Amino acid sequence: MRSTGNIEQSRRVVDMAKNIALLEPDAAPLTVLLKNMTSERCISPKFEWLEAELGARWDAINAAAGYAANITDIVVDNDTYFAVGDIVKVPRTGECIIVTVITAATHTLTVVRGYGETAAAALVDNDPLVIVGNANAEGTGKREHKNPVESPIFNYTQIFKTTVSLTGTVDASKLYGGKDRNWQRKIKGIEHLVDMERAFLFGERKEDTTGATPKRTTRGLLKFLTQNIVDAGGGLSEWEFESFCEDVFRYGSKKKLLLSSPTLVSVINTFGKNKLQMVPKDKTYGISVTRYLSAHGELLITKHNLFEGAVYGGYGVVIDPDNIKYRFLDGRDTKLKTDIQENDADAYEDEYITEAGVQVMQPKTHGVLTGVTGVA
């Protein structure tokens, strides 16, 4: 009886989803971790998700001349953050105000000033405002409801291909190190992984329908991450790095991953020696990881050699594992198709193929550090 054990093994399509990730894990740490930790299939090359946040609490005054202490109509940046009855604090002066009317057309709040123990004081442009709660009279009806607004987000899966090709002659030759085909498969497997890694970091989303069939590219991390972006502008001090950690740990998990350029790794090694601990590789899928312990949270640091050159050489990207996923089209995770050469070819051809993308959620739970050139 024919079985998978007694047919020519090179005819079998090899499912490489996990194996390829382990060939040289430090070459593409993001892809390796995502494949092993957060893989999820999708059933369309366009995959979508919804995001929503709790109601915003912070806003600011929007008036170049500011307002005197007796002015009760004030313009703010985002009137939709507020509802009638909100108690709003001005942290700079300590004054509390209560919102009585909202005029959406002019972004104006009509308020009662000095609504508490602190007297009203002059407001200046860009004065921060924070909603600290709401107050309602006895016996009143229901309060105005503010609906959270969901934002639809999407990305595409991208088809990645990497080909192994060699003549029948070289395949039949006896070579040091064993069969060249096996060696080529290993090297091309790593190249395939690195191509995916670059797209997952630097890619931009596009669906091109100008050809006979669609061609899609996936959006990478740096296009999704729009919050907590800090430009060090040269030297980075420990205080600046801790301040960056304070921002990225404000939301989401208290254990996050820092994909760090070699330059940033050297900087952290300089000022963070007492806060660094090595993590065993068997717990990180073979990736070299160092744990940085901050009062704000735990940062797992891995050196990322694709952050190189004049621009990206000073980069560090923090990701929250709870808010990022590796999405592969159903049945299209990484595979090695063997013997795909033409029937009359005196050669052998194999091909790695993957159709996948990344899903990056809640930008406020991640962060990007740029412009690091050394220690401040």
mmCIF file of C-alpha atoms in Angstrom:
data_model
loop_
_atom_site.group_PDB
_atom_site.id
_atom_site.type_symbol
_atom_site.label_atom_id
_atom_site.label_comp_id
_atom_site.label_asym_id
_atom_site.label_seq_id
_atom_site.Cartn_x
_atom_site.Cartn_y
_atom_site.Cartn_z
ATOM 1 C CA MET A 1 0.000 0.000 0.000
ATOM 2 C CA ARG A 2 1.297 3.450 -0.870
ATOM 3 C CA SER A 3 1.758 5.752 2.120
ATOM 4 C CA THR A 4 3.596 8.917 3.061
ATOM 5 C CA GLY A 5 6.375 6.673 4.330
ATOM 6 C CA ASN A 6 7.183 4.826 1.086
ATOM 7 C CA ILE A 7 6.720 7.513 -1.586
ATOM 8 C CA GLU A 8 9.571 9.698 -2.800
ATOM 9 C CA GLN A 9 9.920 12.137 0.131
ATOM 10 C CA SER A 10 10.867 15.105 -2.033
ATOM 11 C CA ARG A 11 7.319 15.027 -3.480
ATOM 12 C CA ARG A 12 5.761 15.960 -0.166
ATOM 13 C CA VAL A 13 4.752 19.560 0.574
ATOM 14 C CA VAL A 14 6.474 20.459 3.832
ATOM 15 C CA ASP A 15 4.572 22.550 6.384
ATOM 16 C CA MET A 16 7.280 24.850 7.776
ATOM 17 C CA ALA A 17 5.261 27.285 9.908
ATOM 18 C CA LYS A 18 7.141 26.589 13.142
ATOM 19 C CA ASN A 19 10.269 24.913 11.760
ATOM 20 C CA ILE A 20 11.288 27.829 9.569
ATOM 21 C CA ALA A 21 10.917 30.147 12.543
ATOM 22 C CA LEU A 22 13.503 28.110 14.430
ATOM 23 C CA LEU A 23 16.179 28.052 11.706
ATOM 24 C CA GLU A 24 17.845 31.241 12.966
ATOM 25 C CA PRO A 25 15.445 32.903 15.400
ATOM 26 C CA ASP A 26 17.534 35.996 16.119
ATOM 27 C CA ALA A 27 17.415 36.946 12.413
ATOM 28 C CA ALA A 28 13.705 37.761 12.675
ATOM 29 C CA PRO A 29 12.670 37.873 16.346
ATOM 30 C CA LEU A 30 9.318 39.579 15.778
ATOM 31 C CA THR A 31 8.096 36.980 13.279
ATOM 32 C CA VAL A 32 9.397 34.084 15.383
ATOM 33 C CA LEU A 33 7.597 35.279 18.491
ATOM 34 C CA LEU A 34 4.374 36.071 16.647
ATOM 35 C CA LYS A 35 4.314 32.689 14.904
ATOM 36 C CA ASN A 36 4.781 30.887 18.203
ATOM 37 C CA MET A 37 2.687 33.058 20.516
ATOM 38 C CA THR A 38 -0.079 34.869 18.654
ATOM 39 C CA SER A 39 -0.822 33.048 15.373
ATOM 40 C CA GLU A 40 -4.393 33.257 14.172
ATOM 41 C CA ARG A 41 -5.805 32.212 10.815
ATOM 42 C CA CYS A 42 -7.967 34.497 8.715
ATOM 43 C CA ILE A 43 -10.395 33.596 5.938
ATOM 44 C CA SER A 44 -9.856 36.595 3.663
ATOM 45 C CA PRO A 45 -6.753 38.431 2.411
ATOM 46 C CA LYS A 46 -8.293 41.544 3.972
ATOM 47 C CA PHE A 47 -8.667 41.012 7.701
ATOM 48 C CA GLU A 48 -10.458 43.535 9.910
ATOM 49 C CA TRP A 49 -11.043 44.337 13.558
ATOM 50 C CA LEU A 50 -12.727 46.988 15.709
ATOM 51 C CA GLU A 51 -11.107 49.105 18.382
ATOM 52 C CA ALA A 52 -12.697 51.219 21.089
ATOM 53 C CA GLU A 53 -11.428 53.077 24.124
ATOM 54 C CA LEU A 54 -12.898 54.241 27.395
ATOM 55 C CA GLY A 55 -14.222 57.779 27.252
ATOM 56 C CA ALA A 56 -11.453 60.365 27.010
ATOM 57 C CA ARG A 57 -10.702 62.202 30.243
ATOM 58 C CA TRP A 58 -8.102 64.788 29.230
ATOM 59 C CA ASP A 59 -8.573 67.816 26.993
ATOM 60 C CA ALA A 60 -7.327 71.413 26.833
ATOM 61 C CA ILE A 61 -8.403 75.038 26.498
ATOM 62 C CA ASN A 62 -8.334 76.305 22.915
ATOM 63 C CA ALA A 63 -8.104 80.122 23.071
ATOM 64 C CA ALA A 64 -4.956 82.076 22.269
ATOM 65 C CA ALA A 65 -5.914 84.917 24.657
ATOM 66 C CA GLY A 66 -7.101 82.619 27.448
ATOM 67 C CA TYR A 67 -10.043 83.447 29.706
ATOM 68 C CA ALA A 68 -10.492 85.664 32.746
ATOM 69 C CA ALA A 69 -11.781 84.120 35.959
ATOM 70 C CA ASN A 70 -15.350 85.303 35.348
ATOM 71 C CA ILE A 71 -15.768 83.937 31.788
ATOM 72 C CA THR A 72 -18.200 81.022 31.606
ATOM 73 C CA ASP A 73 -18.136 80.139 27.870
ATOM 74 C CA ILE A 74 -14.868 78.366 27.078
ATOM 75 C CA VAL A 75 -13.675 76.736 23.860
ATOM 76 C CA VAL A 76 -11.942 73.362 24.137
ATOM 77 C CA ASP A 77 -10.144 71.089 21.680
ATOM 78 C CA ASN A 78 -12.695 68.255 21.822
ATOM 79 C CA ASP A 79 -16.208 69.106 22.977
ATOM 80 C CA THR A 80 -17.321 65.499 22.306
ATOM 81 C CA TYR A 81 -15.355 64.349 25.345
ATOM 82 C CA PHE A 82 -17.762 66.187 27.675
ATOM 83 C CA ALA A 83 -21.361 65.781 28.835
ATOM 84 C CA VAL A 84 -23.640 68.060 30.827
ATOM 85 C CA GLY A 85 -22.973 67.536 34.525
ATOM 86 C CA ASP A 86 -19.279 66.690 34.134
ATOM 87 C CA ILE A 87 -16.993 68.018 36.835
ATOM 88 C CA VAL A 88 -13.808 69.259 35.186
ATOM 89 C CA LYS A 89 -10.571 70.060 37.025
ATOM 90 C CA VAL A 90 -7.922 72.538 35.917
ATOM 91 C CA PRO A 91 -4.760 70.923 37.343
ATOM 92 C CA ARG A 92 -2.619 74.069 37.016
ATOM 93 C CA THR A 93 -4.887 76.172 39.246
ATOM 94 C CA GLY A 94 -6.860 73.523 41.141
ATOM 95 C CA GLU A 95 -10.193 75.050 40.090
ATOM 96 C CA CYS A 96 -13.192 72.784 39.410
ATOM 97 C CA ILE A 97 -15.926 73.710 36.945
ATOM 98 C CA ILE A 98 -19.222 72.025 36.043
ATOM 99 C CA VAL A 99 -20.504 71.762 32.487
ATOM 100 C CA THR A 100 -24.058 73.042 31.956
ATOM 101 C CA VAL A 101 -24.356 73.389 28.145
ATOM 102 C CA ILE A 102 -22.345 72.079 25.185
ATOM 103 C CA THR A 103 -22.381 73.920 21.831
ATOM 104 C CA ALA A 104 -20.903 71.475 19.352
ATOM 105 C CA ALA A 105 -20.760 73.911 16.417
ATOM 106 C CA THR A 106 -18.166 76.078 18.192
ATOM 107 C CA HIS A 107 -16.641 73.448 20.527
ATOM 108 C CA THR A 108 -17.812 75.585 23.441
ATOM 109 C CA LEU A 109 -18.615 74.534 26.991
ATOM 110 C CA THR A 110 -20.864 76.737 29.100
ATOM 111 C CA VAL A 111 -19.756 76.181 32.675
ATOM 112 C CA VAL A 112 -20.062 77.346 36.258
ATOM 113 C CA ARG A 113 -16.620 78.496 37.381
ATOM 114 C CA GLY A 114 -15.116 77.790 40.807
ATOM 115 C CA TYR A 115 -17.508 74.894 41.438
ATOM 116 C CA GLY A 116 -15.941 73.779 44.702
ATOM 117 C CA GLU A 117 -13.555 75.053 47.343
ATOM 118 C CA THR A 118 -10.979 76.569 44.979
ATOM 119 C CA ALA A 119 -11.777 80.011 43.561
ATOM 120 C CA ALA A 120 -11.910 80.594 39.813
ATOM 121 C CA ALA A 121 -8.662 81.766 38.229
ATOM 122 C CA ALA A 122 -7.594 82.903 34.766
ATOM 123 C CA LEU A 123 -7.217 80.171 32.156
ATOM 124 C CA VAL A 124 -4.483 80.180 29.507
ATOM 125 C CA ASP A 125 -4.312 78.627 26.051
ATOM 126 C CA ASN A 126 -3.650 74.879 26.150
ATOM 127 C CA ASP A 127 -4.419 74.662 29.869
ATOM 128 C CA PRO A 128 -5.004 70.928 30.505
ATOM 129 C CA LEU A 129 -8.475 69.896 31.662
ATOM 130 C CA VAL A 130 -9.383 66.554 33.234
ATOM 131 C CA ILE A 131 -12.885 65.151 33.770
ATOM 132 C CA VAL A 132 -12.954 63.940 37.374
ATOM 133 C CA GLY A 133 -16.543 62.698 37.490
ATOM 134 C CA ASN A 134 -20.073 64.058 37.270
ATOM 135 C CA ALA A 135 -22.580 65.561 39.687
ATOM 136 C CA ASN A 136 -26.383 65.300 39.475
ATOM 137 C CA ALA A 137 -29.213 66.791 41.521
ATOM 138 C CA GLU A 138 -31.554 64.625 43.585
ATOM 139 C CA GLY A 139 -34.596 63.333 41.788
ATOM 140 C CA THR A 140 -33.312 64.101 38.300
ATOM 141 C CA GLY A 141 -33.845 61.813 35.315
ATOM 142 C CA LYS A 142 -31.307 59.825 33.388
ATOM 143 C CA ARG A 143 -28.060 61.480 32.426
ATOM 144 C CA GLU A 144 -26.958 62.096 28.840
ATOM 145 C CA HIS A 145 -25.350 58.949 27.443
ATOM 146 C CA LYS A 146 -22.043 59.142 25.577
ATOM 147 C CA ASN A 147 -21.556 56.148 23.297
ATOM 148 C CA PRO A 148 -18.044 54.800 22.799
ATOM 149 C CA VAL A 149 -17.241 54.913 19.096
ATOM 150 C CA GLU A 150 -15.656 51.835 17.544
ATOM 151 C CA SER A 151 -13.007 52.391 14.893
ATOM 152 C CA PRO A 152 -12.786 49.830 12.049
ATOM 153 C CA ILE A 153 -9.165 48.890 11.262
ATOM 154 C CA PHE A 154 -7.875 46.511 8.604
ATOM 155 C CA ASN A 155 -4.762 45.069 7.020
ATOM 156 C CA TYR A 156 -3.902 42.769 4.122
ATOM 157 C CA THR A 157 -2.081 39.484 3.931
ATOM 158 C CA GLN A 158 0.971 39.594 1.672
ATOM 159 C CA ILE A 159 2.211 36.678 -0.445
ATOM 160 C CA PHE A 160 5.895 36.005 0.203
ATOM 161 C CA LYS A 161 7.839 33.598 -2.036
ATOM 162 C CA THR A 162 11.460 32.436 -1.873
ATOM 163 C CA THR A 163 12.783 29.923 -4.405
ATOM 164 C CA VAL A 164 15.465 27.232 -4.112
ATOM 165 C CA SER A 165 16.956 26.282 -7.501
ATOM 166 C CA LEU A 166 19.864 24.015 -8.478
ATOM 167 C CA THR A 167 20.859 21.866 -11.404
ATOM 168 C CA GLY A 168 20.639 18.101 -11.435
ATOM 169 C CA THR A 169 24.425 17.973 -11.769
ATOM 170 C CA VAL A 170 25.148 19.869 -8.561
ATOM 171 C CA ASP A 171 22.499 17.845 -6.755
ATOM 172 C CA ALA A 172 24.245 14.627 -7.838
ATOM 173 C CA SER A 173 27.725 15.872 -6.896
ATOM 174 C CA LYS A 174 29.367 14.892 -3.652
ATOM 175 C CA LEU A 175 30.056 18.052 -1.677
ATOM 176 C CA TYR A 176 31.609 18.902 1.645
ATOM 177 C CA GLY A 177 28.871 19.690 4.134
ATOM 178 C CA GLY A 178 26.333 17.375 2.506
ATOM 179 C CA LYS A 179 23.769 17.892 -0.206
ATOM 180 C CA ASP A 180 23.609 21.438 -1.576
ATOM 181 C CA ARG A 181 19.831 21.274 -1.795
ATOM 182 C CA ASN A 182 19.495 20.881 1.960
ATOM 183 C CA TRP A 183 21.914 23.767 2.530
ATOM 184 C CA GLN A 184 20.028 25.987 0.092
ATOM 185 C CA ARG A 185 16.733 25.165 1.744
ATOM 186 C CA LYS A 186 18.121 26.299 5.095
ATOM 187 C CA ILE A 187 19.594 29.548 3.774
ATOM 188 C CA LYS A 188 16.534 30.411 1.705
ATOM 189 C CA GLY A 189 14.312 29.589 4.663
ATOM 190 C CA ILE A 190 16.112 32.231 6.704
ATOM 191 C CA GLU A 191 15.872 34.716 3.818
ATOM 192 C CA HIS A 192 12.144 34.034 3.585
ATOM 193 C CA LEU A 193 11.749 34.748 7.285
ATOM 194 C CA VAL A 194 13.751 37.982 7.055
ATOM 195 C CA ASP A 195 11.655 39.189 4.098
ATOM 196 C CA MET A 196 8.548 38.709 6.216
ATOM 197 C CA GLU A 197 10.196 40.450 9.160
ATOM 198 C CA ARG A 198 11.062 43.528 7.096
ATOM 199 C CA ALA A 199 7.474 43.771 5.849
ATOM 200 C CA PHE A 200 6.093 43.357 9.379
ATOM 201 C CA LEU A 201 8.304 46.229 10.541
ATOM 202 C CA PHE A 202 8.484 48.671 7.625
ATOM 203 C CA GLY A 203 5.692 47.658 5.217
ATOM 204 C CA GLU A 204 2.855 49.846 3.970
ATOM 205 C CA ARG A 205 -0.651 48.656 3.162
ATOM 206 C CA LYS A 206 -1.753 48.512 -0.477
ATOM 207 C CA GLU A 207 -4.071 46.542 -2.743
ATOM 208 C CA ASP A 208 -2.966 46.796 -6.362
ATOM 209 C CA THR A 209 -5.672 45.763 -8.843
ATOM 210 C CA THR A 210 -3.983 47.031 -12.013
ATOM 211 C CA GLY A 211 -2.765 43.586 -13.039
ATOM 212 C CA ALA A 212 -4.562 40.417 -14.044
ATOM 213 C CA THR A 213 -4.877 39.436 -10.379
ATOM 214 C CA PRO A 214 -4.627 41.517 -7.183
ATOM 215 C CA LYS A 215 -1.308 42.104 -5.439
ATOM 216 C CA ARG A 216 -1.352 43.116 -1.788
ATOM 217 C CA THR A 217 1.199 44.385 0.699
ATOM 218 C CA THR A 218 0.777 44.320 4.461
ATOM 219 C CA ARG A 219 1.116 47.300 6.777
ATOM 220 C CA GLY A 220 3.955 46.998 9.290
ATOM 221 C CA LEU A 221 4.418 48.065 12.878
ATOM 222 C CA LEU A 222 5.852 51.503 12.206
ATOM 223 C CA LYS A 223 2.750 52.576 10.231
ATOM 224 C CA PHE A 224 0.364 51.300 12.904
ATOM 225 C CA LEU A 225 2.181 52.811 15.892
ATOM 226 C CA THR A 226 1.033 56.424 16.169
ATOM 227 C CA GLN A 227 1.216 56.917 19.951
ATOM 228 C CA ASN A 228 4.081 57.152 22.465
ATOM 229 C CA ILE A 229 6.608 58.196 19.808
ATOM 230 C CA VAL A 230 9.692 59.776 21.396
ATOM 231 C CA ASP A 231 12.661 61.247 19.504
ATOM 232 C CA ALA A 232 15.740 61.136 21.723
ATOM 233 C CA GLY A 233 17.505 63.527 19.346
ATOM 234 C CA GLY A 234 20.939 62.097 20.155
ATOM 235 C CA GLY A 235 22.045 61.010 23.608
ATOM 236 C CA LEU A 236 19.584 59.068 25.762
ATOM 237 C CA SER A 237 19.705 59.301 29.560
ATOM 238 C CA GLU A 238 18.346 56.773 32.020
ATOM 239 C CA TRP A 239 15.741 59.313 33.144
ATOM 240 C CA GLU A 240 14.546 59.769 29.539
ATOM 241 C CA PHE A 241 14.316 56.012 29.053
ATOM 242 C CA GLU A 242 12.332 55.604 32.278
ATOM 243 C CA SER A 243 10.032 58.412 31.169
ATOM 244 C CA PHE A 244 9.477 56.531 27.893
ATOM 245 C CA CYS A 245 8.690 53.374 29.899
ATOM 246 C CA GLU A 246 6.186 55.354 31.965
ATOM 247 C CA ASP A 247 4.284 56.239 28.788
ATOM 248 C CA VAL A 248 4.298 52.789 27.160
ATOM 249 C CA PHE A 249 3.227 51.007 30.353
ATOM 250 C CA ARG A 250 0.339 53.423 30.999
ATOM 251 C CA TYR A 251 -2.001 51.068 29.129
ATOM 252 C CA GLY A 252 -2.002 47.358 28.421
ATOM 253 C CA SER A 253 0.206 44.577 29.749
ATOM 254 C CA LYS A 254 2.901 45.089 32.363
ATOM 255 C CA LYS A 255 5.247 42.807 30.400
ATOM 256 C CA LYS A 256 6.243 44.059 26.947
ATOM 257 C CA LEU A 257 8.882 43.398 24.297
ATOM 258 C CA LEU A 258 11.443 45.950 23.110
ATOM 259 C CA LEU A 259 12.835 45.338 19.613
ATOM 260 C CA SER A 260 16.046 47.316 19.946
ATOM 261 C CA SER A 261 18.682 48.522 17.513
ATOM 262 C CA PRO A 262 22.243 47.522 18.457
ATOM 263 C CA THR A 263 22.972 51.155 19.382
ATOM 264 C CA LEU A 264 20.055 51.305 21.815
ATOM 265 C CA VAL A 265 21.084 47.947 23.331
ATOM 266 C CA SER A 266 24.535 49.402 24.051
ATOM 267 C CA VAL A 267 23.002 52.487 25.663
ATOM 268 C CA ILE A 268 20.731 50.442 27.934
ATOM 269 C CA ASN A 269 23.654 48.189 28.871
ATOM 270 C CA THR A 270 25.548 51.287 29.993
ATOM 271 C CA PHE A 271 23.027 52.749 32.423
ATOM 272 C CA GLY A 272 20.841 49.742 33.207
ATOM 273 C CA LYS A 273 23.338 47.120 34.399
ATOM 274 C CA ASN A 274 21.663 46.682 37.779
ATOM 275 C CA LYS A 275 18.241 46.253 36.155
ATOM 276 C CA LEU A 276 19.152 43.666 33.499
ATOM 277 C CA GLN A 277 18.661 39.904 33.723
ATOM 278 C CA MET A 278 19.231 37.267 31.045
ATOM 279 C CA VAL A 279 16.228 35.105 30.101
ATOM 280 C CA PRO A 280 16.893 31.414 29.208
ATOM 281 C CA LYS A 281 16.511 30.834 25.448
ATOM 282 C CA ASP A 282 14.301 27.795 25.954
ATOM 283 C CA LYS A 283 11.658 30.194 27.295
ATOM 284 C CA THR A 284 11.880 32.626 24.361
ATOM 285 C CA TYR A 285 11.808 30.241 21.356
ATOM 286 C CA GLY A 286 15.580 30.455 20.929
ATOM 287 C CA ILE A 287 15.735 34.264 20.864
ATOM 288 C CA SER A 288 18.334 36.075 22.962
ATOM 289 C CA VAL A 289 16.349 38.177 25.442
ATOM 290 C CA THR A 290 17.359 40.369 28.354
ATOM 291 C CA ARG A 291 14.846 41.433 31.018
ATOM 292 C CA TYR A 292 14.865 45.104 32.076
ATOM 293 C CA LEU A 293 13.050 45.681 35.347
ATOM 294 C CA SER A 294 11.395 49.068 35.793
ATOM 295 C CA ALA A 295 8.903 50.210 38.390
ATOM 296 C CA HIS A 296 6.532 50.818 35.486
ATOM 297 C CA GLY A 297 6.724 47.282 34.113
ATOM 298 C CA GLU A 298 8.908 44.480 32.793
ATOM 299 C CA LEU A 299 10.610 45.033 29.443
ATOM 300 C CA LEU A 300 11.989 42.059 27.504
ATOM 301 C CA ILE A 301 14.755 43.391 25.254
ATOM 302 C CA THR A 302 15.982 41.659 22.117
ATOM 303 C CA LYS A 303 18.558 43.095 19.752
ATOM 304 C CA HIS A 304 17.143 43.596 16.269
ATOM 305 C CA ASN A 305 19.780 43.863 13.551
ATOM 306 C CA LEU A 306 17.285 45.073 10.946
ATOM 307 C CA PHE A 307 17.206 48.403 12.786
ATOM 308 C CA GLU A 308 20.314 49.704 11.045
ATOM 309 C CA GLY A 309 21.531 52.627 8.970
ATOM 310 C CA ALA A 310 21.407 56.368 9.493
ATOM 311 C CA VAL A 311 17.687 56.463 10.332
ATOM 312 C CA TYR A 312 16.693 53.133 11.841
ATOM 313 C CA GLY A 313 20.009 52.636 13.666
ATOM 314 C CA GLY A 314 18.668 54.622 16.635
ATOM 315 C CA TYR A 315 15.281 52.888 16.850
ATOM 316 C CA GLY A 316 13.570 50.867 19.528
ATOM 317 C CA VAL A 317 9.998 49.577 19.210
ATOM 318 C CA VAL A 318 7.991 48.415 22.234
ATOM 319 C CA ILE A 319 5.127 46.022 21.529
ATOM 320 C CA ASP A 320 2.427 44.707 23.825
ATOM 321 C CA PRO A 321 2.059 40.958 23.098
ATOM 322 C CA ASP A 322 -1.610 41.137 24.070
ATOM 323 C CA ASN A 323 -2.322 43.579 21.237
ATOM 324 C CA ILE A 324 -0.493 42.136 18.250
ATOM 325 C CA LYS A 325 -1.148 39.012 16.168
ATOM 326 C CA TYR A 326 0.372 37.089 13.287
ATOM 327 C CA ARG A 327 -2.493 36.517 10.820
ATOM 328 C CA PHE A 328 -2.138 33.916 8.071
ATOM 329 C CA LEU A 329 -4.668 33.084 5.391
ATOM 330 C CA ASP A 330 -6.289 29.727 6.112
ATOM 331 C CA GLY A 331 -4.052 26.974 4.732
ATOM 332 C CA ARG A 332 -1.419 29.499 3.626
ATOM 333 C CA ASP A 333 0.958 29.637 6.579
ATOM 334 C CA THR A 334 4.590 28.984 5.670
ATOM 335 C CA LYS A 335 5.116 25.896 3.523
ATOM 336 C CA LEU A 336 7.933 24.491 1.414
ATOM 337 C CA LYS A 337 6.643 23.262 -1.940
ATOM 338 C CA THR A 338 9.117 20.792 -3.433
ATOM 339 C CA ASP A 339 9.885 19.781 -7.046
ATOM 340 C CA ILE A 340 7.985 22.566 -8.751
ATOM 341 C CA GLN A 341 10.344 22.661 -11.765
ATOM 342 C CA GLU A 342 9.141 22.114 -15.333
ATOM 343 C CA ASN A 343 8.820 18.442 -16.283
ATOM 344 C CA ASP A 344 11.653 18.566 -18.820
ATOM 345 C CA ALA A 345 14.051 20.612 -16.641
ATOM 346 C CA ASP A 346 17.358 19.060 -15.653
ATOM 347 C CA ALA A 347 17.106 20.887 -12.351
ATOM 348 C CA TYR A 348 15.316 20.980 -9.033
ATOM 349 C CA GLU A 349 13.234 23.829 -7.705
ATOM 350 C CA ASP A 350 11.547 24.238 -4.333
ATOM 351 C CA GLU A 351 9.708 27.280 -3.033
ATOM 352 C CA TYR A 352 8.815 28.689 0.355
ATOM 353 C CA ILE A 353 5.440 30.418 0.306
ATOM 354 C CA THR A 354 3.557 32.325 3.007
ATOM 355 C CA GLU A 355 0.462 34.512 2.848
ATOM 356 C CA ALA A 356 0.308 36.494 6.067
ATOM 357 C CA GLY A 357 0.203 39.896 7.721
ATOM 358 C CA VAL A 358 0.168 41.514 11.150
ATOM 359 C CA GLN A 359 -2.715 42.806 13.226
ATOM 360 C CA VAL A 360 -1.650 45.641 15.525
ATOM 361 C CA MET A 361 -4.261 46.847 18.007
ATOM 362 C CA GLN A 362 -4.505 49.722 20.501
ATOM 363 C CA PRO A 363 -1.511 51.945 19.570
ATOM 364 C CA LYS A 364 -1.461 53.445 23.065
ATOM 365 C CA THR A 365 -0.180 50.116 24.440
ATOM 366 C CA HIS A 366 2.944 50.220 22.234
ATOM 367 C CA GLY A 367 5.694 52.799 21.662
ATOM 368 C CA VAL A 368 8.531 53.910 19.397
ATOM 369 C CA LEU A 369 11.861 55.413 20.465
ATOM 370 C CA THR A 370 13.914 57.078 17.721
ATOM 371 C CA GLY A 371 17.067 59.122 17.229
ATOM 372 C CA VAL A 372 19.283 57.390 19.815
ATOM 373 C CA THR A 373 22.990 57.848 19.050
ATOM 374 C CA GLY A 374 24.563 57.257 22.469
ATOM 375 C CA VAL A 375 24.351 57.976 26.189
ATOM 376 C CA ALA A 376 23.387 61.483 27.302
#
